CSV table of C-alpha atoms and ligand atoms in Angstrom, one decimal:
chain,number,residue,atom,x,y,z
A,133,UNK,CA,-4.9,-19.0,-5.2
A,134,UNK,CA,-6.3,-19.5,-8.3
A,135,UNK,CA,-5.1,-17.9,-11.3
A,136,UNK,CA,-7.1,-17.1,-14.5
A,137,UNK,CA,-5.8,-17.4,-18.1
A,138,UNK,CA,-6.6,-14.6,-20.5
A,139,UNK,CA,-3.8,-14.1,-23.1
A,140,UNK,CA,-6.5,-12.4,-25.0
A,141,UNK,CA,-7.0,-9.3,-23.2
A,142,UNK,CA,-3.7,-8.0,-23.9
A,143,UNK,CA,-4.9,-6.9,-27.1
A,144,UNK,CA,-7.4,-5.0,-25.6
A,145,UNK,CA,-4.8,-2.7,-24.4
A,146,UNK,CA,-7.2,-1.5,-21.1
A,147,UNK,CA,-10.5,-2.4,-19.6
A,148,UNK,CA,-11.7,0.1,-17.5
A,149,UNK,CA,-15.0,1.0,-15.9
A,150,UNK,CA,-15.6,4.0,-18.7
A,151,UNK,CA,-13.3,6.2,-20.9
A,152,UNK,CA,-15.4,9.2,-20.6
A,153,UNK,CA,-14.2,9.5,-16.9
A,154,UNK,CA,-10.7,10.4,-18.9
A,155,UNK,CA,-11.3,14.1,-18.1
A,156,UNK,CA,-12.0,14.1,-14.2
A,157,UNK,CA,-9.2,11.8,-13.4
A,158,UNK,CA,-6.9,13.8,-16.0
A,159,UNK,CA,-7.1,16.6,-13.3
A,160,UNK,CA,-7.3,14.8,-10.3
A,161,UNK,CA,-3.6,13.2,-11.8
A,162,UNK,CA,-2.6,16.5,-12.0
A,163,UNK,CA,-3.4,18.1,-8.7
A,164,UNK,CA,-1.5,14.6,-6.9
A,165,UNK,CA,1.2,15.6,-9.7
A,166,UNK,CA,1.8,18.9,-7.9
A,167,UNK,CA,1.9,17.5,-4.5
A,168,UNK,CA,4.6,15.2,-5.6
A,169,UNK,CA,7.9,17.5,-6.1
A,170,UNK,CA,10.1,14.9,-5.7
A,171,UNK,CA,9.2,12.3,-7.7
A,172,UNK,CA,8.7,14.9,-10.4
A,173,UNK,CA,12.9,15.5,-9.9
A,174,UNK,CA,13.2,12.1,-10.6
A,175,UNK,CA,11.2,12.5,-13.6
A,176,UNK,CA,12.9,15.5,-15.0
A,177,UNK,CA,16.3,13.1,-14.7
A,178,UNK,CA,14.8,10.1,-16.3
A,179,UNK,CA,13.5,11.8,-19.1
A,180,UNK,CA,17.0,13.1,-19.9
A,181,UNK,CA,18.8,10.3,-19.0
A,182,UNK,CA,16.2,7.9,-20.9
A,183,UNK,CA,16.7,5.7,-18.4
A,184,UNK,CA,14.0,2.8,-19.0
A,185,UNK,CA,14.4,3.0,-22.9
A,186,UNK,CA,13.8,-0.4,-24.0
A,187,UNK,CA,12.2,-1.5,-20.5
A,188,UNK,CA,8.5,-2.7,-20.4
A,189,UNK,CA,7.3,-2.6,-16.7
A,190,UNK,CA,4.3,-4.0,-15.1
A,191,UNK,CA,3.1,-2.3,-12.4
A,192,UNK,CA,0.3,-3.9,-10.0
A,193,UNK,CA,-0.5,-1.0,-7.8
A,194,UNK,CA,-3.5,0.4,-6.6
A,195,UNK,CA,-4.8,2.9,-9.7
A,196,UNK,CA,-5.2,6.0,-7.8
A,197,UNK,CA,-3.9,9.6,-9.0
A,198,UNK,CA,-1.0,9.2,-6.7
A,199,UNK,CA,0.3,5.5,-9.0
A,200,UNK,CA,-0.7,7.3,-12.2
A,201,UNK,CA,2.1,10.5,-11.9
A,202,UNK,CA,4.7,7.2,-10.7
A,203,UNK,CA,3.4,5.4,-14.0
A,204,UNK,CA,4.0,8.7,-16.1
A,205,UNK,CA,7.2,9.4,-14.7
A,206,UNK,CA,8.7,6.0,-15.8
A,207,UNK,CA,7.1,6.4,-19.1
A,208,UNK,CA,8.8,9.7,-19.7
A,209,UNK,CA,12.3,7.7,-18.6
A,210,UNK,CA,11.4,5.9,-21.9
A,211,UNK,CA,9.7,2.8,-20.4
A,212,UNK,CA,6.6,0.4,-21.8
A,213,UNK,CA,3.9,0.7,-18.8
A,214,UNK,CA,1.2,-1.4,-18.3
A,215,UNK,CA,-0.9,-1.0,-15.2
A,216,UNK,CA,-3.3,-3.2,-13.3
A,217,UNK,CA,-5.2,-2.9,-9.9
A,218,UNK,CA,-3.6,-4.1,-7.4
A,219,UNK,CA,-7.0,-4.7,-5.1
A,220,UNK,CA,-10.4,-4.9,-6.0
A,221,UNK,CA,-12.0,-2.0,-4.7
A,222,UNK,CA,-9.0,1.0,-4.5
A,223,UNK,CA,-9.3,1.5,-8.5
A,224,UNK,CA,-10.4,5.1,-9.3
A,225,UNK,CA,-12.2,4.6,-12.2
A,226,UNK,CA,-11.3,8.3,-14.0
A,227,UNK,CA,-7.4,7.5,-13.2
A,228,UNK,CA,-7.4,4.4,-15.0
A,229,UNK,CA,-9.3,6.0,-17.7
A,230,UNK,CA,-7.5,8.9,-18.2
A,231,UNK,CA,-4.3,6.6,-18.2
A,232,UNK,CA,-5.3,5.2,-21.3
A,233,UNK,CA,-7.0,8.0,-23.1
A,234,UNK,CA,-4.6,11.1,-21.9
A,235,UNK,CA,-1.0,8.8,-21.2
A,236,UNK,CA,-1.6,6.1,-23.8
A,237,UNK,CA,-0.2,3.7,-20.6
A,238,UNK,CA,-2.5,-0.1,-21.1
A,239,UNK,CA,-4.3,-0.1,-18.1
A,240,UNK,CA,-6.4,-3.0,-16.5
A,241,UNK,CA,-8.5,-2.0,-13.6
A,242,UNK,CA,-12.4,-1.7,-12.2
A,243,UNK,CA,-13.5,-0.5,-9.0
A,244,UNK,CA,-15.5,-3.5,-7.1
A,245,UNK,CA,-14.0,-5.9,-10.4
A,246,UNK,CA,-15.3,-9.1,-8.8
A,247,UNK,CA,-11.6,-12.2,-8.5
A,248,UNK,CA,-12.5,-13.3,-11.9
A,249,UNK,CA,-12.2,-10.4,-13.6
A,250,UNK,CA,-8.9,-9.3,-11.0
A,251,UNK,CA,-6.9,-12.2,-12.1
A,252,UNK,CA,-7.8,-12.1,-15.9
A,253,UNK,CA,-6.1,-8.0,-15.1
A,254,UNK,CA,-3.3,-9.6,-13.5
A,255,UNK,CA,-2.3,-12.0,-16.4
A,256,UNK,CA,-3.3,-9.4,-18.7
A,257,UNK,CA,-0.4,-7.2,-18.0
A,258,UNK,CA,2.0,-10.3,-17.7
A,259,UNK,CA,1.2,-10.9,-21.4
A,260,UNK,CA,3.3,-7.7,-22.2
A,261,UNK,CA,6.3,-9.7,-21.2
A,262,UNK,CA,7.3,-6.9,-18.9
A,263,UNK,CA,11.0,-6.6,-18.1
A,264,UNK,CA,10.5,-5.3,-14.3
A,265,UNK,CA,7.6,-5.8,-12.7
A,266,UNK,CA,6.1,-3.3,-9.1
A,267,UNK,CA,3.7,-5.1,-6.6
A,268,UNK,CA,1.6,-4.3,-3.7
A,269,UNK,CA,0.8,-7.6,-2.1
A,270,UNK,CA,2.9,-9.7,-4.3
A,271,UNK,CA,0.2,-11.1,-6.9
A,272,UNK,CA,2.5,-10.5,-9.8
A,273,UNK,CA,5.4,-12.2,-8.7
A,274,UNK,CA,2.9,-14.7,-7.2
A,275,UNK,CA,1.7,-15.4,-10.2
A,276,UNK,CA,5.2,-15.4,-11.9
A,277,UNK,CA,6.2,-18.1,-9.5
A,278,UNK,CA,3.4,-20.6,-10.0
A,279,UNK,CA,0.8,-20.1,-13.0
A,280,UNK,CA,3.1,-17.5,-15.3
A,281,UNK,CA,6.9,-19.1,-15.1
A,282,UNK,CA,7.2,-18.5,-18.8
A,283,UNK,CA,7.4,-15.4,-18.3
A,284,UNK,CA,10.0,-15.3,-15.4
A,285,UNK,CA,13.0,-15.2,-17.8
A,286,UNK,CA,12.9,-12.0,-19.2
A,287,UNK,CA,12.1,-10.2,-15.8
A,288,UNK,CA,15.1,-8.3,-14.3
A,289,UNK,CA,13.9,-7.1,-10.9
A,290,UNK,CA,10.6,-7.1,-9.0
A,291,UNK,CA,9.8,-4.3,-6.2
A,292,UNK,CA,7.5,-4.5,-3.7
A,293,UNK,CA,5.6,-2.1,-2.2
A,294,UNK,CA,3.8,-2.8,1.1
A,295,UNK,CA,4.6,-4.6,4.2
A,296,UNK,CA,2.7,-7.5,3.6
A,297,UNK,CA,4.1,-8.8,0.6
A,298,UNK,CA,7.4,-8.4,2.2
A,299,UNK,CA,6.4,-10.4,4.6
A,300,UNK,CA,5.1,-12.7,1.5
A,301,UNK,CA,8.2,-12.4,-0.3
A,302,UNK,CA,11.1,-13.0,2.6
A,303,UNK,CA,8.7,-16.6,3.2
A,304,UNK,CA,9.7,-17.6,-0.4
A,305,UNK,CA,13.7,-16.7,0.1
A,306,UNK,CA,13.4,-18.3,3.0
A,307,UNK,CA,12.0,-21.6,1.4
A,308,UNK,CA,14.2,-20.6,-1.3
A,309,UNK,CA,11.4,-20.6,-4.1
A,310,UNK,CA,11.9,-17.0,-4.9
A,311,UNK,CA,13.1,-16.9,-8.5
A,312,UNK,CA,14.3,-13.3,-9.2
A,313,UNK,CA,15.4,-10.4,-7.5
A,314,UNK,CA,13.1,-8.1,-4.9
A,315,UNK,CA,13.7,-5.1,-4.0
A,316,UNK,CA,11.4,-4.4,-0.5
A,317,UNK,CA,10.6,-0.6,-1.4
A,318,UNK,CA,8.5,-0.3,2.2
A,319,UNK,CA,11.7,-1.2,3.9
A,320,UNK,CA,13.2,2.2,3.0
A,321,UNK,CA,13.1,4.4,6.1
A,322,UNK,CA,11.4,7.1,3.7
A,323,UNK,CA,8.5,4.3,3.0
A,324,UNK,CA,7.5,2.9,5.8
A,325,UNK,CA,8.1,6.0,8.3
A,326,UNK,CA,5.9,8.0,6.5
A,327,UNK,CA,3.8,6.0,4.2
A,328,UNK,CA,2.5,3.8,6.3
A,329,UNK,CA,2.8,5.9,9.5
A,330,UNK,CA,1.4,9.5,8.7
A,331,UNK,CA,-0.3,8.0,5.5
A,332,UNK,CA,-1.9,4.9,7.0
A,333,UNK,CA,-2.8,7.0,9.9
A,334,UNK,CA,-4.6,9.8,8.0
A,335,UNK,CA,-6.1,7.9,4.8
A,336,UNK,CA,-7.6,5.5,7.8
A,337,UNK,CA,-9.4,8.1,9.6
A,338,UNK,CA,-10.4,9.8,6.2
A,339,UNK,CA,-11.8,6.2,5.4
A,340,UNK,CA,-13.9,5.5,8.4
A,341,UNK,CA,-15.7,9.1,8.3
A,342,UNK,CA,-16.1,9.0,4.5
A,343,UNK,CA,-18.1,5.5,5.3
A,344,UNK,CA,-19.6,7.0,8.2
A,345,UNK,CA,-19.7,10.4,9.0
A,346,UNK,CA,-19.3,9.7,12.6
A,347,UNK,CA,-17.8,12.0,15.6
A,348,UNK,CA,-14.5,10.3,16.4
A,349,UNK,CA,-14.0,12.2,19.7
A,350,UNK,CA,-15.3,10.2,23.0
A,351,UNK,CA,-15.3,7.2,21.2
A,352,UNK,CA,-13.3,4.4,21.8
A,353,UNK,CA,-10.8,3.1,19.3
A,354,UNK,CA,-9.6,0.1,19.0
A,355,UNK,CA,-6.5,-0.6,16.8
A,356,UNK,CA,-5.0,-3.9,16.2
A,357,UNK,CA,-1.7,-4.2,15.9
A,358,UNK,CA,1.2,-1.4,17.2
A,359,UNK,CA,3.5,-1.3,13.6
A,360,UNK,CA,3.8,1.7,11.7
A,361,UNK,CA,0.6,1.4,10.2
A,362,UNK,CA,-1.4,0.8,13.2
A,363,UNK,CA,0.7,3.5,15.3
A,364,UNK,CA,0.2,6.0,12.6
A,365,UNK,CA,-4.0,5.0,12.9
A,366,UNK,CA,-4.0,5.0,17.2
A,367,UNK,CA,-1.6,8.7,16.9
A,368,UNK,CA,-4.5,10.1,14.9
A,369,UNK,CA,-7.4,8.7,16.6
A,370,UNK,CA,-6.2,9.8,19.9
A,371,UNK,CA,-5.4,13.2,18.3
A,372,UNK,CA,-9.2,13.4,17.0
A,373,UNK,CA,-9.9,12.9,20.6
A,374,UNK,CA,-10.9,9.2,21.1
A,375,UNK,CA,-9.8,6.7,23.7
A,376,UNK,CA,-7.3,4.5,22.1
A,377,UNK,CA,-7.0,1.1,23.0
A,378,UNK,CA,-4.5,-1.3,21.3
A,379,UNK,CA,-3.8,-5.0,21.1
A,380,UNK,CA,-1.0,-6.4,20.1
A,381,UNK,CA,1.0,-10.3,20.4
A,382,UNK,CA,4.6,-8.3,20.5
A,383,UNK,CA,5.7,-7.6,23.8
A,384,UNK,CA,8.0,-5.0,23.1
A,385,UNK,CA,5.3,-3.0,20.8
A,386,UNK,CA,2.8,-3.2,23.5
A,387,UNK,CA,5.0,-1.8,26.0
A,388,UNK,CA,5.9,1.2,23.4
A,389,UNK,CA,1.8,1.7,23.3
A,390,UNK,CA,1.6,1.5,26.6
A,391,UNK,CA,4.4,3.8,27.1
A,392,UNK,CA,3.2,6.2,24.2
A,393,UNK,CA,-0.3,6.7,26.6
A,394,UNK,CA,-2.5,4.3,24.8
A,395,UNK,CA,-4.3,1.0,27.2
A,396,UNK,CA,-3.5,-1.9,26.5
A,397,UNK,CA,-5.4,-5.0,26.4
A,398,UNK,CA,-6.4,-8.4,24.4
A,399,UNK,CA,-8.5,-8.1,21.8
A,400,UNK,CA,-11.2,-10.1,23.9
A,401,UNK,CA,-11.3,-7.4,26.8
A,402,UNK,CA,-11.0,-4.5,24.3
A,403,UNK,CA,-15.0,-6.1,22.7
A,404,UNK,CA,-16.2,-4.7,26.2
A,405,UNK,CA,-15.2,-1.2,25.6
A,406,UNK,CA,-14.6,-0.6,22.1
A,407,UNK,CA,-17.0,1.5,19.7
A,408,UNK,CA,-15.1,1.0,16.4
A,409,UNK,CA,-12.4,-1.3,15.7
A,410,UNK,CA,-9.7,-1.5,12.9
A,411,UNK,CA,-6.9,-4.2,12.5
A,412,UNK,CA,-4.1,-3.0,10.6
A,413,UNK,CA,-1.2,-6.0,11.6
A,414,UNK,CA,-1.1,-7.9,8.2
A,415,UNK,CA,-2.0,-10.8,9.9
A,416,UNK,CA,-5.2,-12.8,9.3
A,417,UNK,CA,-8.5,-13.5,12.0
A,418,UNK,CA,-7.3,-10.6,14.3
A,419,UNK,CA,-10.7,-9.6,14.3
A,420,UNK,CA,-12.3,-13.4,14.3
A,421,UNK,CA,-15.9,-14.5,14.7
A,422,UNK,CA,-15.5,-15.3,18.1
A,423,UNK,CA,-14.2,-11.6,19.0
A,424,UNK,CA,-17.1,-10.0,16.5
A,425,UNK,CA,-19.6,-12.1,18.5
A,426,UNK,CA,-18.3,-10.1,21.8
A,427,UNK,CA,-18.5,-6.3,20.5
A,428,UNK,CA,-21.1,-4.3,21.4
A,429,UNK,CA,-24.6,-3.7,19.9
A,430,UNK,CA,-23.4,-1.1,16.7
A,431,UNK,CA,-19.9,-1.7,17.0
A,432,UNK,CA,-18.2,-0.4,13.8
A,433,UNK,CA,-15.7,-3.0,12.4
A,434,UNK,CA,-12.8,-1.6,9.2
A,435,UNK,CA,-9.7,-3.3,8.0
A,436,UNK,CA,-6.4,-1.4,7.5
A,437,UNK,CA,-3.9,-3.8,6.4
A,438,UNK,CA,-3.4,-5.0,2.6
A,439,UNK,CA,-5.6,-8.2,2.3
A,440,UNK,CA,-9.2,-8.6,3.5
A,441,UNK,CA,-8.0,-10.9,6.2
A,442,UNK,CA,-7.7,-9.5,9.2
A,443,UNK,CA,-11.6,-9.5,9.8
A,444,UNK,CA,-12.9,-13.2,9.5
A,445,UNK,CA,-15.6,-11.8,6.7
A,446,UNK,CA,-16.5,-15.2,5.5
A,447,UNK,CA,-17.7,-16.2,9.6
A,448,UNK,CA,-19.5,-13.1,9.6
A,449,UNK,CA,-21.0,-14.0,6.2
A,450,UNK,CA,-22.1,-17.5,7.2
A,451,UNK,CA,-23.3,-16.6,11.1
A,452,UNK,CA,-25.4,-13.0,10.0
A,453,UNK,CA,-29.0,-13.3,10.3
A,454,UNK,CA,-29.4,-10.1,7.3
A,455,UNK,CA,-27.3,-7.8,6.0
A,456,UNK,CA,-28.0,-4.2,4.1
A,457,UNK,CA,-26.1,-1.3,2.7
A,458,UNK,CA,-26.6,1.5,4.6
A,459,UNK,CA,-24.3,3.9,2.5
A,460,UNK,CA,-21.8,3.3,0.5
A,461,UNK,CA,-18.9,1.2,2.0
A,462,UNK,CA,-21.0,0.7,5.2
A,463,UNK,CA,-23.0,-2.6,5.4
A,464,UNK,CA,-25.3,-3.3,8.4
A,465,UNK,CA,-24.7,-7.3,9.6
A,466,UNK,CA,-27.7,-8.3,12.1
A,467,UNK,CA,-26.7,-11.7,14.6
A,468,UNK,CA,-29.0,-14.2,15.2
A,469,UNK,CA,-29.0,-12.4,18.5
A,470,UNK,CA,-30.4,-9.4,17.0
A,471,UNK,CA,-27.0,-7.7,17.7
A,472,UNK,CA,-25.8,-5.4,14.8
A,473,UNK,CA,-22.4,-4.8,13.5
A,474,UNK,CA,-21.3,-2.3,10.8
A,475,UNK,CA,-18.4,-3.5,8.6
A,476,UNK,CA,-16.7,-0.6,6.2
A,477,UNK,CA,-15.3,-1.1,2.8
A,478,UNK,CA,-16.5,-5.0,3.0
A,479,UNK,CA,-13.3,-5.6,4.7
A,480,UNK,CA,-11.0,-4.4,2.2
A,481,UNK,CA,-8.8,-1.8,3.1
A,482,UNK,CA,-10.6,0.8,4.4
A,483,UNK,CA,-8.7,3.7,3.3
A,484,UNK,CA,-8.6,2.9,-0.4
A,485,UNK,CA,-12.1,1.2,-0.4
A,486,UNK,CA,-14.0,4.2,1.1
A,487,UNK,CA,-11.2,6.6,0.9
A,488,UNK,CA,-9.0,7.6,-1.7
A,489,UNK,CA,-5.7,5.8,0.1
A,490,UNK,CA,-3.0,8.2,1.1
A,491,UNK,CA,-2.5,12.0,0.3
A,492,UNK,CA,0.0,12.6,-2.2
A,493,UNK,CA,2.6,14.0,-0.4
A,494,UNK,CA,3.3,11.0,1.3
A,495,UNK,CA,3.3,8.9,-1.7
A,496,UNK,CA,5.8,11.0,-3.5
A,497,UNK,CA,8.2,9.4,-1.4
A,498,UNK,CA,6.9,6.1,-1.3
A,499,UNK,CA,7.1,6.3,-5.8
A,500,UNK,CA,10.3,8.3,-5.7
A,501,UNK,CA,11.7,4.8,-3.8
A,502,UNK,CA,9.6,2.8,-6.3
A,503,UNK,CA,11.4,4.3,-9.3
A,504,UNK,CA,14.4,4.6,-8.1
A,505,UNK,CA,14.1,0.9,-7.6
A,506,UNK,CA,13.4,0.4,-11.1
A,507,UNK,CA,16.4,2.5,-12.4
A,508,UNK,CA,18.5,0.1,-9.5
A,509,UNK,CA,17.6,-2.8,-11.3
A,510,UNK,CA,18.2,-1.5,-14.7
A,511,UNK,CA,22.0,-0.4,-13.5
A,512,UNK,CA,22.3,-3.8,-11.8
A,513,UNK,CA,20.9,-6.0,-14.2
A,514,UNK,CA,21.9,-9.6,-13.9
A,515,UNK,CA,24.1,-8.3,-11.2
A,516,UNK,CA,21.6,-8.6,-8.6
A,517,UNK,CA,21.4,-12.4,-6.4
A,518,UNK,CA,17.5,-13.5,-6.2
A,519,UNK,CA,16.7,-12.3,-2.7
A,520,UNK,CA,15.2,-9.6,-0.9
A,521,UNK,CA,17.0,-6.8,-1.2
A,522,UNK,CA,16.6,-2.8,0.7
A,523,UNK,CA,17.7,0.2,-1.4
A,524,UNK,CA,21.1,1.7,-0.5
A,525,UNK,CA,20.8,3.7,2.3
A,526,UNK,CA,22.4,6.9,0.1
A,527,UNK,CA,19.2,6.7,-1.7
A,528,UNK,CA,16.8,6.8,1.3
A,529,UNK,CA,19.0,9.9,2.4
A,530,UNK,CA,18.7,11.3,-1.2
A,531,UNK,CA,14.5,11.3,-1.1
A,532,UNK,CA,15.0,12.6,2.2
A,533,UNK,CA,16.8,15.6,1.1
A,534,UNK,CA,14.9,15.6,-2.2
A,535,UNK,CA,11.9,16.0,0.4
A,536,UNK,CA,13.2,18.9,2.9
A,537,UNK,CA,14.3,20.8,-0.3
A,538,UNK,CA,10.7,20.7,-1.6
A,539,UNK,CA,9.3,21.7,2.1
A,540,UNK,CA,11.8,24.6,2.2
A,541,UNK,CA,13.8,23.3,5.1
A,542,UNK,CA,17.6,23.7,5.5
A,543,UNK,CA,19.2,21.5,8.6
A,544,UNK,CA,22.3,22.0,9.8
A,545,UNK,CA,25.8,20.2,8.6
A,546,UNK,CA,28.1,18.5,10.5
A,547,UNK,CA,31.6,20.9,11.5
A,548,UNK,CA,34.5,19.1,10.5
A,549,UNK,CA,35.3,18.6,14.0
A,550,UNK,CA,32.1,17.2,15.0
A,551,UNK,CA,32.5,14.5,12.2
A,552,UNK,CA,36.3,13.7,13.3
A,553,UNK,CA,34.3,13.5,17.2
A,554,UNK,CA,31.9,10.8,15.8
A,555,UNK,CA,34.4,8.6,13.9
A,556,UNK,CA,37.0,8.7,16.9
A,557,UNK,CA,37.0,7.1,19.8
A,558,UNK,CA,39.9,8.8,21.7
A,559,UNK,CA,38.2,11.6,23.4
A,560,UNK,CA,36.2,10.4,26.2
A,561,UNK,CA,35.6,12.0,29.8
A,562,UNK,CA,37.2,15.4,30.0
B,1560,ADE,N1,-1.4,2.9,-1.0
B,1560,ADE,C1,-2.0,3.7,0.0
B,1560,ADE,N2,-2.4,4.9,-0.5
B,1560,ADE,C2,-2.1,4.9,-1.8
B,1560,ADE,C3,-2.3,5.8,-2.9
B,1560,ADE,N3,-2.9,7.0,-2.7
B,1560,ADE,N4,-1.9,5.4,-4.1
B,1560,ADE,C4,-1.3,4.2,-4.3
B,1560,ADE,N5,-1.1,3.3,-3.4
B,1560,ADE,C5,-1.5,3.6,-2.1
C-alpha cells in the first residue's frame, strides 16, 4: 500500500468537504448523542476523572454522528483528538464539519475523497504525534509499522475496531512485526454481538433500499459468509421476507445456517437463484468475476465487509461493456453479453456508502468499549506486552449492565446458594 507524505497538512488543522455543513451535522451529533446513554456515563466519569489529560489520540474511524459523540467524550476526559476517515466514502460531511467548527477536534475527512487525498488524511493526523491511536481496518497502525515508524515511539496503545483488522493485526503478532500493543475492541462480546450482528444486519438492509428502493420480500438473498456480520444481514433479510441463501467455506457455520432455516449452497449454484447478493466475510474475491459472470440478467451485487474486496470490482471494471449511475450509490454495469448487473456503493461498504452505518444505539456500546480501551491503556502504560490483547471480561459485563440500566431492565441475581451450587461439584444426582 502506498503511503502519501504530507507533514503539511497538519497545520491546516481539518479539510473537510465545507464548514457551513457545521450546523446540520451539529444536530445530527446530538440526536446519536442521545441514543448513546452509556457512553455518555463514561463521559460524565472521564470528565471528572480527567482521565486523558495530557493524551493526544488519533482516531481513524468512520466520521459519522455515532464516532463524533465517542471523539467528544474523550476530549471532555481531557484528551487532544484528531480525527480522520477511516474509508473513503462513509464520511458525513456535516459531522466532520461540525467537529471542527462546534468541538474544535482537527478533523481530516471527505465523502468520495479519492486514495490520494485518504492517505495524505491518514498521515495528517499521525503528524500530531498522537499518544494512542483507534483504527477500523488497521491503516494507522499500518502506516505506523512501515511508512510512519518515527512516530511509533511515543504511542502507548492502539485499538481496533472491526473484525477485519483484527484479522490484519493477529497476522503481524503472529509474524511478530507488530510493534505496540492492540487492544481488539470487536472481540468484546458487547462489540461484536451486537455491532456487527443487529448493527451489520440493520445498516445493511437500510443500505441496499437507500441505493435502491427495492421490495426485499420474495426476493432471493444471497449472503456470503455466516459470521456475525453476515448472520445479522441473512436474520434480517429473512425477516423482511426474502429467501435467504448463504455460502460459506466453514463447515461448522454452514451447518448453524442450515440449522437456523436458511439453504445452503456454493456461491456458484446460489448465481442461478439469487436476485441480490452481499458478501460480508472479510475475505477478498468472494463475489469474483467468474461468479458475476453467472448471476442473472439485473442481479444486484453490495459489499458488507470493511474493504472493497470482497467483490472483484477491478474484473468487473476491465470486462463491462458501459457503465452509468442510475441513482446515487447504484451504478448500472452492462457485459459484453448484454447482461446487466447493479453494483451499490461502488463496492464499498454498503451500509456506510449508501447508508449512514449503524444506528446509534448499537454503537454506544461498540465506543463505550473503544474508550474504555483508551483509559486501559492509559492505566497500563508501558505495562502492556505488544500483542493483541481483549478487554477484561469485567468490563464487557460493565457495558452490559451500563446497557440494561439504560433500557430499563432489571435481571435477576444469583441466591447465595445458587452461586455455592455452580462453584461446587459435590452435589450431583439426588
Ligand atoms: N461502523 C458501522 N457503523 C458505524 C457508525 N454508525 N459509526 C461509526 N462506525 C461505524
Amino acid at each position: 500500500m502506498k503511503l502519501y507524505l504530507s507533514r503539511t497538512m497538519a497545520k491546516a488543522h481539518y479539510d473537510v468537504k465545507d464548514l457551513k455543513l457545521a450546523s446540520e451535522g451539529k444536530l445530527k451529533i446530538e440526536w446519536a448523542g442521545k441514543q448513546m446513554p452509556v457512553l455518555k456515563k463514561i463521559q460524565e466519569r472521564f470528565v471528572k476523572e480527567k482521565t486523558f489529560k495530557g493524551m493526544t489520540i488519533a482516531a481513524c474511524l468512520h466520521i459519522t454522528s455515532e464516532t463524533a459523540n465517542l471523539l467528544i467524550a474523550l476530549k471532555a476526559g481531557g484528551a487532544t483528538v484528531v480525527a480522520n476517515a477511516s474509508n473513503p466514502l462513509s464520511t458525513q460531511d456535516s459531522v466532520a464539519a461540525s467537529l471542527v467548527k462546534d468541538f474544535s477536534i482537527p478533523t481530516y475527512a471527505i465523502k468520495g475523497e479519492d486514495n490520494e487525498t485518504y492517505f495524505k488524511h491518514l498521515n495528517a493526523v499521525l503528524d500530531y504525534k498522537p499518544h494512542i491511536t483507534m483504527d477500523d481496518g488497521g491503516d494507522l497502525i499500518y502506516a505506523l509499522h512501515t511508512d510512519r515508524k518515527a512516530e511509533l515511539k511515543n504511542i502507548i496503545g492502539s485499538s481496533e475496531e472491526t473484525t477485519t483488522g483484527v484479522i490484519r493485526l493477529k497476522a503481524m503478532e503472529q509474524e511478530g512485526a507488530l510493534q505496540l500493543p492492540v487492544i481488539a475492541v470487536n472481540d468484546s462480546d458487547t462489540k461484536h454481538l451486537f455491532d456487527n450482528r443487529y448493527g451489520t444486519g440493520q445498516s445493511t438492509i437500510d443500505g441496499i433500499l437507500r441505493a435502491t428502493n427495492i421490495l426485499i420480500a420474495g426476493k432471493t438473498f444471497v449472503v456470503g459468509g455466516y459470521g456475525w456480520c453476515s448472520r445479522g444481514i441473512a436474520m434480517r433479510a429473512k425477516g423482511m421476507g426474502a429467501n435467504v441463501v448463504v455460502t460459506e467455506i466453514d463447515p461448522v457455520r454452514a451447518l448453524e445456517a442450515a440449522m437456523d432455516g436458511f439453504q445452503v449452497m456454493t456461491m456458484k449454484d446460489a448465481t442461478r437463484v439469487g436476485d441480490i447478493f452481499v458478501s460480508a466475510t472479510g475475505d477478498k474475491h468472494v463475489i469474483s468475476l467468474d461468479i458475476m459472470k453467472h448471476m442473472k440478467d439485473g442481479a444486484i451485487v453490495a459489499n458488507s465487509g470493511h474493504f472493497d474486496v470482497e467483490i472483484d470490482m477491478a474484473g468487473l471494471e476491465d470486462l463491462k461493456k458501459s457503465k452509468r449511475r442510475i441513482r446515487t450509490s447504484l451504478d448500472e454495469y452492462t457485459l459484453p453479453n448484454g447482461k446487466k448487473l447493479y453494483v451499490l456503493g461502488e463496492g464499498r461498504l454498503v451500509n456506510l456508502a449508501a447508508a449512514e452505518g449503524h444506528p446509534a444505539e448499537v454503537m454506544d456500546m461498540s465506543f463505550a468499549n473503544q474508550a474504555l480501551a483508551a483509559e486501559f491503556f492509559v492505566q497500563n502504560k508501558g505495562k502492556l506486552e505488544n500483542k493483541v490483547h481483549v478487554l477484561p471480561r469485567a468490563l464487557d459485563v460493565k457495558v452490559a449492565q451500563l446497557k440494561l440500566d439504560a433500557m430499563g431492565i432489571t435481571i435477576d441475581k444469583l441466591t447465595r446458594e445458587q452461586a455455592k451450587y455452580l462453584s461446587s461439584w459435590d452435589e450431583g444426582t439426588s
